[in-house]
CSV table of N, CA and C and ligand atoms in Angstrom, one decimal:
chain,number,residue,atom,x,y,z
A,65,MET,N,183.7,132.6,128.0
A,65,MET,CA,183.7,133.5,126.9
A,65,MET,C,185.1,134.2,126.9
A,66,THR,N,185.5,134.7,125.7
A,66,THR,CA,186.8,135.3,125.6
A,66,THR,C,186.6,136.8,125.4
A,67,PRO,N,186.7,137.6,126.4
A,67,PRO,CA,186.5,139.1,126.2
A,67,PRO,C,187.5,139.7,125.4
A,68,THR,N,187.1,140.6,124.6
A,68,THR,CA,188.1,141.4,123.8
A,68,THR,C,188.9,142.3,124.7
A,69,HIS,N,190.1,142.4,124.5
A,69,HIS,CA,190.9,143.2,125.4
A,69,HIS,C,190.7,144.7,125.2
A,70,THR,N,190.4,145.4,126.2
A,70,THR,CA,190.3,146.9,126.2
A,70,THR,C,191.2,147.4,127.3
A,71,PRO,N,191.8,148.6,127.1
A,71,PRO,CA,192.6,149.2,128.2
A,71,PRO,C,191.7,149.5,129.4
A,72,PRO,N,192.3,149.4,130.6
A,72,PRO,CA,191.6,149.7,131.8
A,72,PRO,C,190.9,151.1,131.7
A,73,LEU,N,189.7,151.2,132.2
A,73,LEU,CA,189.0,152.4,132.1
A,73,LEU,C,189.0,153.0,133.6
A,74,PRO,N,189.5,154.3,133.7
A,74,PRO,CA,189.4,154.9,135.1
A,74,PRO,C,187.9,155.3,135.4
A,75,VAL,N,187.5,154.9,136.6
A,75,VAL,CA,186.1,155.3,137.0
A,75,VAL,C,186.1,155.9,138.3
A,76,THR,N,185.1,156.7,138.6
A,76,THR,CA,184.9,157.3,139.9
A,76,THR,C,183.4,157.0,140.3
A,77,GLY,N,183.2,157.0,141.6
A,77,GLY,CA,181.8,156.8,142.1
A,77,GLY,C,181.7,157.2,143.5
A,78,ARG,N,180.4,157.2,143.9
A,78,ARG,CA,180.1,157.6,145.3
A,78,ARG,C,178.8,156.9,145.7
A,79,CYS,N,178.6,156.8,147.0
A,79,CYS,CA,177.3,156.3,147.5
A,79,CYS,C,176.3,157.4,147.5
A,80,HIS,N,175.0,157.1,147.8
A,80,HIS,CA,174.0,158.1,147.6
A,80,HIS,C,174.1,159.3,148.5
A,81,CYS,N,174.6,159.1,149.8
A,81,CYS,CA,174.7,160.2,150.7
A,81,CYS,C,176.1,160.9,150.5
A,82,GLY,N,177.0,160.4,149.8
A,82,GLY,CA,178.3,161.0,149.5
A,82,GLY,C,179.4,160.8,150.6
A,83,ALA,N,179.1,160.0,151.6
A,83,ALA,CA,180.1,159.7,152.6
A,83,ALA,C,181.2,158.8,152.1
A,84,VAL,N,180.9,158.0,151.2
A,84,VAL,CA,181.9,157.1,150.6
A,84,VAL,C,182.1,157.4,149.1
A,85,GLN,N,183.4,157.6,148.8
A,85,GLN,CA,183.8,157.8,147.4
A,85,GLN,C,184.8,156.7,147.0
A,86,LEU,N,184.8,156.4,145.7
A,86,LEU,CA,185.8,155.4,145.2
A,86,LEU,C,186.3,155.8,143.9
A,87,ARG,N,187.5,155.3,143.6
A,87,ARG,CA,188.0,155.4,142.3
A,87,ARG,C,188.7,154.1,142.0
A,88,ALA,N,188.8,153.7,140.7
A,88,ALA,CA,189.4,152.4,140.3
A,88,ALA,C,189.6,152.4,138.8
A,89,LEU,N,190.3,151.4,138.4
A,89,LEU,CA,190.4,151.0,137.0
A,89,LEU,C,189.6,149.8,136.8
A,90,VAL,N,188.7,149.8,135.7
A,90,VAL,CA,187.9,148.6,135.5
A,90,VAL,C,188.1,148.1,134.1
A,91,ASP,N,187.7,146.8,133.9
A,91,ASP,CA,187.8,146.2,132.6
A,91,ASP,C,186.4,146.3,132.0
A,92,ALA,N,186.2,147.3,131.1
A,92,ALA,CA,184.9,147.6,130.6
A,92,ALA,C,184.4,146.6,129.6
A,93,SER,N,185.3,145.6,129.3
A,93,SER,CA,184.8,144.5,128.4
A,93,SER,C,184.3,143.4,129.2
A,94,ARG,N,184.2,143.5,130.5
A,94,ARG,CA,183.6,142.5,131.4
A,94,ARG,C,182.5,143.0,132.3
A,95,VAL,N,181.6,143.7,131.7
A,95,VAL,CA,180.4,144.2,132.5
A,95,VAL,C,179.3,143.1,132.4
A,96,PHE,N,178.8,142.7,133.6
A,96,PHE,CA,177.9,141.6,133.6
A,96,PHE,C,176.6,142.0,134.3
A,97,VAL,N,175.5,141.5,133.8
A,97,VAL,CA,174.2,141.5,134.5
A,97,VAL,C,174.1,140.2,135.3
A,98,CYS,N,173.8,140.3,136.5
A,98,CYS,CA,173.6,139.0,137.3
A,98,CYS,C,172.1,138.9,137.8
A,99,HIS,N,171.5,137.8,137.4
A,99,HIS,CA,170.1,137.6,137.8
A,99,HIS,C,170.0,136.6,138.9
A,100,CYS,N,171.1,136.4,139.7
A,100,CYS,CA,171.0,135.4,140.8
A,100,CYS,C,170.1,135.9,141.9
A,101,THR,N,169.6,135.1,142.7
A,101,THR,CA,168.6,135.5,143.7
A,101,THR,C,169.3,136.3,144.8
A,102,ASP,N,170.6,136.1,145.1
A,102,ASP,CA,171.4,136.9,146.0
A,102,ASP,C,171.4,138.3,145.5
A,103,CYS,N,171.7,138.5,144.2
A,103,CYS,CA,171.8,139.9,143.7
A,103,CYS,C,170.4,140.5,143.7
A,104,GLN,N,169.3,139.8,143.5
A,104,GLN,CA,168.0,140.4,143.5
A,104,GLN,C,167.7,140.9,144.9
A,105,VAL,N,168.0,140.1,145.9
A,105,VAL,CA,167.7,140.6,147.3
A,105,VAL,C,168.7,141.7,147.8
A,106,LEU,N,169.9,141.5,147.5
A,106,LEU,CA,170.9,142.5,148.0
A,106,LEU,C,170.8,143.8,147.3
A,107,THR,N,170.3,143.9,146.1
A,107,THR,CA,170.0,145.2,145.4
A,107,THR,C,168.6,145.7,145.7
A,108,GLY,N,167.7,144.8,146.2
A,108,GLY,CA,166.3,145.2,146.3
A,108,GLY,C,165.7,145.4,144.9
A,109,SER,N,166.2,144.8,143.9
A,109,SER,CA,165.8,145.1,142.5
A,109,SER,C,165.8,143.8,141.7
A,110,ALA,N,165.7,143.9,140.4
A,110,ALA,CA,165.5,142.8,139.5
A,110,ALA,C,166.8,142.1,139.2
A,111,TYR,N,167.9,142.8,139.1
A,111,TYR,CA,169.2,142.2,138.8
A,111,TYR,C,170.3,143.2,139.2
A,112,ARG,N,171.5,142.7,139.2
A,112,ARG,CA,172.6,143.6,139.5
A,112,ARG,C,173.5,143.7,138.2
A,113,VAL,N,174.2,144.9,138.1
A,113,VAL,CA,175.2,145.1,137.0
A,113,VAL,C,176.5,145.3,137.7
A,114,VAL,N,177.5,144.5,137.3
A,114,VAL,CA,178.8,144.6,138.0
A,114,VAL,C,179.9,144.7,136.9
A,115,VAL,N,181.1,145.2,137.4
A,115,VAL,CA,182.3,145.2,136.6
A,115,VAL,C,183.5,145.0,137.5
A,116,PRO,N,184.4,144.1,137.1
A,116,PRO,CA,185.6,143.9,138.0
A,116,PRO,C,186.6,145.1,137.9
A,117,ALA,N,187.1,145.4,139.0
A,117,ALA,CA,188.2,146.4,139.1
A,117,ALA,C,189.5,145.7,138.8
A,118,VAL,N,190.4,146.3,138.2
A,118,VAL,CA,191.8,145.8,138.1
A,118,VAL,C,192.3,145.6,139.5
A,119,ALA,N,192.9,144.4,139.7
A,119,ALA,CA,193.4,144.1,141.1
A,119,ALA,C,194.3,145.2,141.7
A,120,GLY,N,193.9,145.6,142.9
A,120,GLY,CA,194.7,146.6,143.6
A,120,GLY,C,194.5,148.0,143.2
A,121,SER,N,193.6,148.2,142.2
A,121,SER,CA,193.4,149.6,141.7
A,121,SER,C,192.3,150.4,142.4
A,122,CYS,N,191.5,149.7,143.3
A,122,CYS,CA,190.4,150.3,143.9
A,122,CYS,C,190.7,151.1,145.2
A,123,GLU,N,190.4,152.4,145.2
A,123,GLU,CA,190.7,153.2,146.4
A,123,GLU,C,189.3,153.7,146.9
A,124,VAL,N,189.1,153.4,148.2
A,124,VAL,CA,187.8,153.8,148.8
A,124,VAL,C,188.1,154.9,149.9
A,125,THR,N,187.4,156.0,149.8
A,125,THR,CA,187.5,157.0,150.9
A,125,THR,C,186.2,157.1,151.6
A,126,GLY,N,186.3,157.0,153.0
A,126,GLY,CA,185.1,157.1,153.8
A,126,GLY,C,184.8,155.7,154.5
A,127,PRO,N,184.0,155.7,155.5
A,127,PRO,CA,183.7,154.5,156.3
A,127,PRO,C,182.8,153.6,155.5
A,128,VAL,N,183.1,152.3,155.5
A,128,VAL,CA,182.2,151.3,154.9
A,128,VAL,C,181.9,150.2,155.9
A,129,SER,N,180.8,149.5,155.6
A,129,SER,CA,180.5,148.3,156.4
A,129,SER,C,180.6,147.1,155.4
A,130,ARG,N,180.8,145.9,156.0
A,130,ARG,CA,180.9,144.7,155.2
A,130,ARG,C,180.0,143.6,155.7
A,131,TYR,N,179.4,142.9,154.8
A,131,TYR,CA,178.5,141.8,155.1
A,131,TYR,C,179.0,140.6,154.5
A,132,ALA,N,179.4,139.5,155.3
A,132,ALA,CA,180.0,138.3,154.7
A,132,ALA,C,178.9,137.4,154.2
A,133,ARG,N,179.1,137.0,152.9
A,133,ARG,CA,178.2,136.1,152.3
A,133,ARG,C,178.9,134.8,151.9
A,134,ARG,N,178.6,133.7,152.4
A,134,ARG,CA,179.2,132.4,152.0
A,134,ARG,C,178.5,131.8,150.8
A,135,ALA,N,179.2,131.7,149.7
A,135,ALA,CA,178.5,131.2,148.5
A,135,ALA,C,178.4,129.7,148.6
A,136,ASP,N,177.6,129.1,147.7
A,136,ASP,CA,177.4,127.6,147.7
A,136,ASP,C,178.8,126.9,147.5
A,137,SER,N,179.7,127.6,146.8
A,137,SER,CA,181.0,127.0,146.6
A,137,SER,C,181.9,127.0,147.9
A,138,GLY,N,181.4,127.7,148.9
A,138,GLY,CA,182.2,127.8,150.2
A,138,GLY,C,183.0,129.1,150.3
A,139,ALA,N,183.2,129.7,149.2
A,139,ALA,CA,184.0,131.0,149.1
A,139,ALA,C,183.2,132.1,149.8
A,140,VAL,N,183.9,132.9,150.6
A,140,VAL,CA,183.2,134.0,151.3
A,140,VAL,C,183.5,135.3,150.5
A,141,ARG,N,182.4,136.0,150.2
A,141,ARG,CA,182.6,137.3,149.5
A,141,ARG,C,182.0,138.3,150.5
A,142,TYR,N,182.6,139.5,150.5
A,142,TYR,CA,182.2,140.5,151.4
A,142,TYR,C,181.4,141.6,150.6
A,143,GLN,N,180.2,141.8,151.0
A,143,GLN,CA,179.4,142.8,150.4
A,143,GLN,C,179.7,144.2,151.1
A,144,VAL,N,180.3,145.1,150.4
A,144,VAL,CA,180.7,146.4,150.9
A,144,VAL,C,179.7,147.5,150.6
A,145,PHE,N,179.2,148.2,151.7
A,145,PHE,CA,178.2,149.2,151.5
A,145,PHE,C,178.4,150.3,152.5
A,146,CYS,N,177.8,151.4,152.2
A,146,CYS,CA,177.8,152.6,153.0
A,146,CYS,C,177.0,152.4,154.3
A,147,PRO,N,177.6,152.6,155.5
A,147,PRO,CA,176.8,152.3,156.7
A,147,PRO,C,175.7,153.3,156.9
A,148,THR,N,175.8,154.5,156.3
A,148,THR,CA,174.8,155.5,156.5
A,148,THR,C,173.6,155.4,155.6
A,149,CYS,N,173.9,155.3,154.3
A,149,CYS,CA,172.8,155.2,153.3
A,149,CYS,C,172.5,153.8,152.7
A,150,GLY,N,173.4,152.9,153.0
A,150,GLY,CA,173.2,151.5,152.6
A,150,GLY,C,173.5,151.2,151.1
A,151,THR,N,174.0,152.2,150.4
A,151,THR,CA,174.3,151.9,149.0
A,151,THR,C,175.3,150.8,148.8
A,152,PRO,N,175.0,149.8,148.0
A,152,PRO,CA,175.9,148.7,147.7
A,152,PRO,C,177.0,149.3,146.8
A,153,LEU,N,178.3,149.0,147.2
A,153,LEU,CA,179.4,149.6,146.5
A,153,LEU,C,180.2,148.6,145.7
A,154,MET,N,180.5,147.4,146.3
A,154,MET,CA,181.3,146.4,145.7
A,154,MET,C,181.3,145.1,146.5
A,155,ALA,N,181.8,144.1,145.9
A,155,ALA,CA,182.1,142.8,146.7
A,155,ALA,C,183.6,142.6,146.6
A,156,THR,N,184.1,142.1,147.7
A,156,THR,CA,185.5,141.7,147.7
A,156,THR,C,185.7,140.3,148.3
A,157,GLY,N,186.9,139.8,148.2
A,157,GLY,CA,187.2,138.6,148.9
A,157,GLY,C,187.7,139.0,150.3
A,158,ALA,N,188.2,138.0,151.0
A,158,ALA,CA,188.7,138.3,152.4
A,158,ALA,C,189.8,139.3,152.4
A,159,ASP,N,190.6,139.3,151.3
A,159,ASP,CA,191.6,140.3,151.1
A,159,ASP,C,191.0,141.5,150.4
A,160,ALA,N,190.9,142.6,151.2
A,160,ALA,CA,190.2,143.8,150.6
A,160,ALA,C,191.0,144.3,149.4
A,161,GLN,N,192.3,144.0,149.3
A,161,GLN,CA,193.1,144.5,148.1
A,161,GLN,C,192.9,143.5,146.9
A,162,GLY,N,192.2,142.4,147.1
A,162,GLY,CA,192.1,141.5,146.0
A,162,GLY,C,191.0,141.9,145.0
A,163,LEU,N,190.4,140.9,144.4
A,163,LEU,CA,189.5,141.2,143.3
A,163,LEU,C,188.3,141.9,143.9
A,164,ALA,N,188.0,143.1,143.4
A,164,ALA,CA,186.8,143.9,143.8
A,164,ALA,C,185.9,143.9,142.6
A,165,THR,N,184.6,143.6,142.8
A,165,THR,CA,183.6,143.7,141.8
A,165,THR,C,182.7,144.9,142.1
A,166,LEU,N,182.8,145.9,141.3
A,166,LEU,CA,182.1,147.1,141.5
A,166,LEU,C,180.7,147.1,141.1
A,167,ARG,N,179.8,147.8,141.8
A,167,ARG,CA,178.4,147.9,141.4
A,167,ARG,C,178.3,149.1,140.4
A,168,VAL,N,177.9,148.7,139.2
A,168,VAL,CA,178.0,149.7,138.1
A,168,VAL,C,177.1,151.0,138.4
A,169,GLY,N,176.0,150.8,139.2
A,169,GLY,CA,175.1,151.9,139.4
A,169,GLY,C,175.7,153.0,140.2
A,170,VAL,N,176.8,152.8,141.0
A,170,VAL,CA,177.4,153.8,141.8
A,170,VAL,C,178.5,154.6,141.0
A,171,LEU,N,178.8,154.1,139.8
A,171,LEU,CA,179.9,154.7,139.0
A,171,LEU,C,179.4,155.9,138.1
A,172,ASP,N,180.1,157.0,138.1
A,172,ASP,CA,179.8,158.1,137.3
A,172,ASP,C,179.8,157.7,135.8
A,173,GLN,N,180.5,156.7,135.4
A,173,GLN,CA,180.7,156.3,134.0
A,173,GLN,C,179.7,155.2,133.6
A,174,ARG,N,178.6,155.0,134.5
A,174,ARG,CA,177.8,153.8,134.3
A,174,ARG,C,177.1,153.7,132.9
A,175,ALA,N,176.8,154.9,132.3
A,175,ALA,CA,176.1,154.9,131.0
A,175,ALA,C,177.0,154.2,129.9
A,176,ALA,N,178.3,154.3,130.1
A,176,ALA,CA,179.2,153.8,129.1
A,176,ALA,C,179.5,152.3,129.4
A,177,LEU,N,179.1,151.8,130.5
A,177,LEU,CA,179.4,150.4,130.9
A,177,LEU,C,178.3,149.4,130.5
A,178,ALA,N,178.2,149.1,129.2
A,178,ALA,CA,177.2,148.3,128.7
A,178,ALA,C,177.5,146.8,129.0
A,179,PRO,N,176.5,146.0,129.5
A,179,PRO,CA,176.8,144.6,129.8
A,179,PRO,C,177.1,143.8,128.5
A,180,VAL,N,178.0,142.8,128.7
A,180,VAL,CA,178.3,141.9,127.6
A,180,VAL,C,177.7,140.5,127.8
A,181,ALA,N,177.2,140.2,129.0
A,181,ALA,CA,176.6,138.9,129.2
A,181,ALA,C,175.7,139.0,130.4
A,182,GLN,N,174.7,138.1,130.5
A,182,GLN,CA,173.8,137.9,131.6
A,182,GLN,C,174.0,136.6,132.3
A,183,LEU,N,174.3,136.7,133.6
A,183,LEU,CA,174.6,135.4,134.3
A,183,LEU,C,173.3,135.0,135.1
A,184,TRP,N,173.2,133.8,135.4
A,184,TRP,CA,172.1,133.2,136.2
A,184,TRP,C,170.7,133.5,135.7
A,185,GLN,N,170.6,133.3,134.4
A,185,GLN,CA,169.3,133.6,133.7
A,185,GLN,C,168.2,132.6,134.2
A,186,ARG,N,168.7,131.5,134.8
A,186,ARG,CA,167.6,130.5,135.2
A,186,ARG,C,166.8,131.1,136.4
A,187,SER,N,167.3,132.1,137.1
A,187,SER,CA,166.5,132.8,138.1
A,187,SER,C,166.1,134.2,137.8
A,188,ALA,N,166.3,134.5,136.5
A,188,ALA,CA,165.8,135.9,136.0
A,188,ALA,C,164.3,136.0,136.2
A,189,LEU,N,163.9,137.2,136.6
A,189,LEU,CA,162.4,137.4,136.8
A,189,LEU,C,161.8,137.3,135.4
A,190,PRO,N,160.6,136.7,135.3
A,190,PRO,CA,160.0,136.3,134.0
A,190,PRO,C,159.7,137.6,133.2
A,191,TRP,N,159.6,138.7,133.8
A,191,TRP,CA,159.2,139.9,133.0
A,191,TRP,C,160.4,140.8,132.6
A,192,VAL,N,161.6,140.4,133.1
A,192,VAL,CA,162.7,141.4,133.0
A,192,VAL,C,163.2,141.7,131.6
A,193,GLN,N,163.0,140.8,130.7
A,193,GLN,CA,163.4,141.0,129.3
A,193,GLN,C,162.4,141.8,128.5
A,194,ASP,N,161.2,142.1,129.1
A,194,ASP,CA,160.1,142.6,128.3
A,194,ASP,C,159.9,144.1,128.6
A,195,LEU,N,160.8,144.8,129.3
A,195,LEU,CA,160.5,146.2,129.7
A,195,LEU,C,160.4,147.1,128.6
A,196,ARG,N,161.0,146.8,127.4
A,196,ARG,CA,160.9,147.7,126.3
A,196,ARG,C,159.5,147.9,125.9
A,197,ASP,N,158.6,147.0,126.1
A,197,ASP,CA,157.2,147.1,125.7
A,197,ASP,C,156.3,147.7,126.8
A,198,VAL,N,156.9,147.9,127.9
A,198,VAL,CA,156.1,148.5,129.0
A,198,VAL,C,156.0,150.0,128.8
A,199,PRO,N,154.8,150.7,128.9
A,199,PRO,CA,154.7,152.1,128.7
A,199,PRO,C,155.7,152.9,129.6
A,200,GLY,N,156.3,153.9,129.0
A,200,GLY,CA,157.3,154.7,129.8
A,200,GLY,C,157.1,156.2,129.6
A,201,CYS,N,157.8,156.9,130.4
A,201,CYS,CA,157.7,158.4,130.3
A,201,CYS,C,159.1,159.0,130.8
A,202,ALA,N,159.3,160.3,130.4
A,202,ALA,CA,160.6,160.9,130.7
A,202,ALA,C,160.9,160.9,132.1
A,203,GLN,N,159.9,161.3,133.0
A,203,GLN,CA,160.1,161.3,134.4
A,203,GLN,C,159.1,160.4,135.1
A,204,GLN,N,158.1,161.0,135.8
A,204,GLN,CA,157.1,160.1,136.4
A,204,GLN,C,155.6,160.6,136.1
A,205,GLU,N,155.5,161.1,134.8
A,205,GLU,CA,154.2,161.6,134.4
A,205,GLU,C,153.1,160.5,134.5
A,206,LEU,N,153.5,159.3,134.2
A,206,LEU,CA,152.5,158.2,134.1
A,206,LEU,C,151.9,157.9,135.5
A,207,LEU,N,152.6,158.3,136.6
A,207,LEU,CA,152.0,158.1,137.9
A,207,LEU,C,150.7,158.9,138.1
A,208,GLN,N,150.7,160.1,137.5
A,208,GLN,CA,149.5,161.0,137.6
A,208,GLN,C,148.4,160.4,136.8
A,209,ALA,N,148.7,159.8,135.7
A,209,ALA,CA,147.7,159.3,134.8
A,209,ALA,C,147.0,158.0,135.3
A,210,ARG,N,147.5,157.5,136.4
A,210,ARG,CA,146.9,156.3,136.9
A,210,ARG,C,146.1,156.5,138.2
B,55,LIG,ZN1,176.3,156.8,151.9
B,56,LIG,ZN1,174.4,137.6,141.4
């Protein structure tokens, strides 16, 4: 696909416990949902939402842990997460200064980062596109009703 060019967007983010903070420039025209099974397991959820940081723009403050994942292609990607709370922060190549793919959920600007494409739909969970029809509530009132 040919993304429309948009100027890099400054973003800030933090892990759940606050020990790790990050800032970066991202390409907001390249926000992707990934339905691959790695993303399902590594997020503990149905899918992951990611955005690439502009190369070299990502600054991380605080201690992080890395988990090396070898893709089917043979390439190694490092899953970077907070060692205290486990929040997934980004994936990088072997070179930490290279391409970083940020996890949109940790970014303060996440509401503005709407996906432009869904990857790996062949492993998407069968119910994931139908959430609009599932009863909802503003907070968790429906839990009491059940
Ligand atoms: Zn943390
Ligand atoms: Zn994925």
